[in-house]
XYZ file of C-alpha atoms in Angstrom:
308
model
C 36.686 32.017 37.781
C 33.692 31.052 35.662
C 30.321 32.677 35.372
C 27.130 30.716 34.888
C 25.039 31.530 31.851
C 21.873 33.496 32.451
C 18.740 31.336 32.641
C 16.331 31.531 29.717
C 13.492 33.983 30.253
C 10.109 34.492 28.681
C 8.827 37.866 27.473
C 7.680 38.767 30.998
C 11.132 38.178 32.407
C 10.202 34.963 34.193
C 12.545 31.966 34.255
C 11.585 29.671 31.392
C 12.224 25.926 31.227
C 12.355 24.802 27.548
C 9.332 22.722 26.577
C 11.275 20.975 23.808
C 14.060 18.834 25.262
C 17.276 17.709 23.557
C 15.606 14.504 22.318
C 12.771 16.288 20.534
C 14.765 19.268 19.269
C 16.393 17.475 16.263
C 12.960 16.166 15.274
C 11.571 19.713 15.504
C 14.249 21.040 13.149
C 13.572 18.258 10.670
C 9.845 19.046 10.745
C 10.395 22.808 10.376
C 12.805 22.302 7.466
C 10.409 19.893 5.737
C 7.423 22.196 6.163
C 9.522 25.121 4.899
C 10.410 23.203 1.727
C 6.796 22.126 1.306
C 5.689 25.727 1.815
C 8.062 26.978 -0.883
C 6.995 24.142 -3.139
C 3.350 24.967 -2.411
C 3.880 28.624 -3.356
C 5.236 27.492 -6.725
C 2.377 25.016 -7.318
C -0.236 27.601 -6.328
C 1.359 30.174 -8.632
C 1.134 27.778 -11.581
C -2.514 27.049 -10.734
C -3.274 30.782 -10.528
C -1.461 31.408 -13.826
C -3.441 28.622 -15.502
C -6.692 30.166 -14.263
C -5.669 33.688 -15.331
C -4.444 32.769 -18.816
C -7.039 30.076 -19.450
C -4.375 27.692 -20.756
C -2.634 24.875 -18.932
C 0.767 25.779 -17.455
C 1.512 22.348 -15.969
C 4.914 21.474 -17.424
C 6.932 18.315 -16.850
C 8.894 20.138 -14.142
C 5.602 21.083 -12.484
C 4.653 17.404 -12.310
C 8.029 16.619 -10.727
C 7.303 19.254 -8.086
C 3.898 17.659 -7.443
C 5.707 14.363 -6.801
C 8.158 16.171 -4.492
C 5.247 17.729 -2.583
C 3.642 14.314 -2.117
C 6.938 12.708 -1.076
C 7.675 15.392 1.518
C 4.087 15.238 2.772
C 4.134 11.487 3.296
C 7.633 11.638 4.823
C 6.696 14.225 7.448
C 3.491 12.575 8.732
C 5.059 10.114 11.186
C 7.763 12.501 12.539
C 5.142 15.208 13.023
C 2.730 12.928 14.880
C 5.547 11.676 17.139
C 6.746 15.196 17.906
C 3.296 16.747 18.190
C 1.869 14.316 20.720
C 5.144 13.903 22.628
C 5.350 17.683 22.953
C 1.706 17.786 23.998
C 2.288 15.158 26.708
C 5.220 17.080 28.232
C 3.623 20.538 27.954
C -0.018 19.910 28.823
C 0.234 21.106 32.440
C 2.762 23.913 31.996
C 1.845 27.219 33.661
C 2.052 29.226 30.426
C -1.562 28.705 29.425
C -1.382 31.037 26.418
C 1.402 28.965 24.856
C -0.566 25.794 25.581
C -3.710 27.175 23.910
C -1.844 28.335 20.817
C 0.022 25.037 20.735
C -3.224 23.061 20.790
C -4.660 25.250 18.020
C -1.471 24.780 16.008
C -1.609 20.990 16.457
C -5.240 20.909 15.325
C -4.508 23.144 12.333
C -1.547 20.961 11.291
C -3.680 17.828 11.539
C -6.281 19.444 9.265
C -3.472 20.401 6.878
C -2.178 16.834 6.698
C -5.679 15.376 6.518
C -6.716 17.663 3.658
C -3.524 16.720 1.822
C -4.350 13.034 2.128
C -7.876 13.790 0.931
C -6.497 15.223 -2.312
C -4.190 12.299 -3.085
C -5.241 10.138 -6.020
C -3.973 6.557 -5.862
C -5.011 4.655 -8.952
C -5.700 0.964 -9.187
C -2.511 -1.139 -9.272
C -2.728 -4.283 -11.461
C -0.394 -7.252 -10.955
C 0.350 -9.272 -14.071
C 1.899 -12.662 -14.729
C 4.653 -13.387 -17.250
C 2.095 -13.414 -20.068
C 0.837 -9.956 -19.203
C -2.499 -11.217 -17.851
C -3.800 -9.418 -14.778
C -3.771 -11.766 -11.773
C -5.262 -9.404 -9.195
C -5.671 -5.688 -8.592
C -5.129 -3.437 -5.616
C -8.082 -1.025 -5.635
C -7.303 2.669 -5.863
C -7.951 5.179 -3.090
C -9.537 8.356 -4.360
C -12.194 10.822 -3.253
C -14.075 11.727 -6.426
C -16.852 13.973 -5.119
C -15.887 17.419 -6.506
C -17.516 19.225 -3.590
C -15.484 17.323 -1.010
C -12.313 17.760 -3.063
C -12.988 21.493 -3.351
C -13.353 21.832 0.418
C -10.184 19.768 0.910
C -8.278 21.913 -1.592
C -9.136 25.242 0.009
C -8.437 23.869 3.476
C -5.044 22.736 2.209
C -4.401 26.227 0.831
C -5.588 28.146 3.907
C -4.286 26.021 6.800
C -0.546 26.600 6.088
C -1.087 30.359 6.425
C -3.078 29.880 9.631
C -0.440 27.443 10.956
C 2.351 29.991 10.425
C 0.381 32.644 12.326
C -0.395 30.221 15.166
C 3.242 29.087 15.365
C 4.418 32.693 15.729
C 1.790 33.340 18.439
C 2.759 30.068 20.146
C 6.406 31.082 20.206
C 5.690 34.678 21.242
C 3.915 33.313 24.300
C 7.166 31.622 25.348
C 10.823 32.683 25.171
C 12.075 35.376 22.842
C 12.202 34.336 19.191
C 15.609 34.360 17.538
C 14.499 36.211 14.421
C 17.891 35.851 12.719
C 17.141 32.133 12.242
C 13.744 32.972 10.772
C 15.372 35.415 8.352
C 17.946 32.824 7.258
C 15.214 30.257 6.721
C 13.213 32.836 4.776
C 16.169 33.476 2.458
C 16.516 29.735 1.797
C 12.787 29.381 1.125
C 12.792 32.400 -1.187
C 15.796 31.054 -3.093
C 14.062 27.675 -3.480
C 10.949 29.360 -4.913
C 13.123 31.356 -7.311
C 14.934 28.236 -8.521
C 11.634 26.455 -9.163
C 10.347 29.474 -11.098
C 13.471 29.466 -13.284
C 13.178 25.737 -13.938
C 9.442 25.836 -14.648
C 9.864 26.001 -18.413
C 12.695 23.462 -18.447
C 12.309 19.761 -19.171
C 14.889 17.731 -17.195
C 14.372 14.837 -19.593
C 16.210 16.684 -22.372
C 19.181 17.784 -20.268
C 22.234 16.350 -21.972
C 20.263 15.106 -24.992
C 22.284 15.553 -28.167
C 21.076 17.091 -31.362
C 22.240 16.876 -34.986
C 25.518 18.630 -35.754
C 23.948 20.510 -38.648
C 21.074 21.741 -36.486
C 17.597 21.911 -38.005
C 19.075 21.434 -41.466
C 19.301 17.756 -40.508
C 15.527 17.415 -40.962
C 15.358 19.044 -44.417
C 13.560 18.510 -46.761
C 11.085 16.912 -44.348
C 8.702 19.374 -42.715
C 8.636 17.261 -39.567
C 11.058 18.361 -36.840
C 11.324 17.850 -33.072
C 10.076 20.674 -30.880
C 13.538 21.529 -29.527
C 15.568 20.516 -32.560
C 17.215 17.688 -30.632
C 17.004 13.927 -31.003
C 14.443 11.736 -29.244
C 15.907 8.504 -27.799
C 14.963 5.486 -29.932
C 13.767 3.539 -26.879
C 11.269 6.314 -26.132
C 9.826 6.009 -29.639
C 9.506 2.217 -29.428
C 7.477 1.836 -26.228
C 4.708 -0.182 -27.875
C 4.322 -2.560 -24.930
C 4.157 0.347 -22.496
C 1.403 2.034 -24.519
C -0.452 -1.280 -24.751
C -0.941 -1.452 -20.971
C -3.331 1.506 -20.922
C -4.376 2.004 -24.559
C -5.220 -1.456 -25.835
C -7.847 -0.220 -28.319
C -5.500 2.342 -29.881
C -2.684 -0.184 -29.993
C -4.806 -2.853 -31.652
C -6.171 -0.296 -34.107
C -2.625 0.609 -35.136
C -1.400 -2.995 -35.164
C -4.074 -4.136 -37.599
C -3.910 -1.060 -39.839
C -1.730 -0.149 -42.805
C 0.210 2.208 -40.534
C 1.825 -0.855 -38.993
C 3.448 -1.469 -42.397
C 4.363 2.079 -43.369
C 8.141 1.866 -43.019
C 10.930 -0.527 -44.051
C 8.746 -3.538 -43.193
C 6.779 -2.615 -46.331
C 8.618 -3.928 -49.400
C 7.095 -1.377 -51.760
C 8.127 1.501 -49.507
C 11.606 0.021 -48.948
C 12.139 -0.202 -52.701
C 10.946 3.383 -53.131
C 13.306 4.710 -50.472
C 16.259 2.845 -51.934
C 15.513 4.360 -55.351
C 15.162 7.837 -53.805
C 18.480 7.498 -51.995
C 20.177 6.329 -55.202
C 18.858 9.240 -57.266
C 19.615 11.740 -54.511
C 23.178 10.463 -54.163
C 23.798 10.725 -57.902
C 22.214 14.166 -58.186
C 23.219 15.871 -54.910
C 26.131 13.793 -53.655
C 24.190 12.781 -50.529
C 21.010 10.957 -49.526
C 19.389 13.940 -47.789
C 16.432 13.881 -50.177
C 15.156 10.612 -48.711
C 14.416 12.429 -45.449
C 11.344 13.893 -47.125
C 9.839 10.419 -46.767
C 11.430 9.655 -43.397
C 9.621 12.489 -41.616
C 6.375 10.505 -41.731
C 7.341 6.932 -42.507
C 10.510 6.356 -40.449
C 10.095 8.274 -37.170
C 12.369 6.029 -35.070
C 15.596 6.216 -37.102
C 14.838 9.739 -38.308
C 14.077 11.460 -34.985
C 16.577 9.443 -32.946
C 19.445 10.172 -35.355
């Protein structure tokens, strides 16, 4: 003998037919998970902004910029799924008898659209140049950017406020329907809180230096030069030799360096090369090593010196 499961009921005890069918439910979970991650990410970004304002010094680290990219990526990724779900759900729920749920649902949809719209308003897409093999610009794709500070300010505060309003409207929307399974909300809250905590711990870290090796002798490697790297580790040689990369945006600075004596301040200068060779020879005879030549290398030979 089998017993049929009890039909779903709303808070008034009436039989409730789910407004989100099996086809839309996976999309709903994807949207909720994405917005939860964006919310946690937004809490971190807002905290850094508030800390910058409070201390009066910039707190935007490299990890912060990675989180900005993540926020943008999640935002762009969720637009199409949200629009599909939102208007499909609206079409199937428009004439349902639970008018309170419909009203809160419409308010939630409008609030979410403002949230997405304000996010797009804040995006800065710079001009994209296309170059030929000689490096000459063939054509440019114009950038998309709202520059009026007043409009950007309104967009920013809307983007800060609407997530909080959307959460309140979502709870009211759900309370108007079937009973909320709060255990799922608590689990999601734990995940979101853990994600915020991880971002806070990684805020001062620079992923670019993870795994980067340093000299075996530590900071003694740099002696007697007074120039050292900030973390005492090596900087990859390819990072120090990105002349062509710098040239793309800083042509004046590049040309100023190229035509100055600084362009010939290392081993490509015969007088300096001879001086270094003599210093190494004397240092080797006196100290048994060539460490003394690093006094010169700190300024004149940054690539071999700082890359190891």
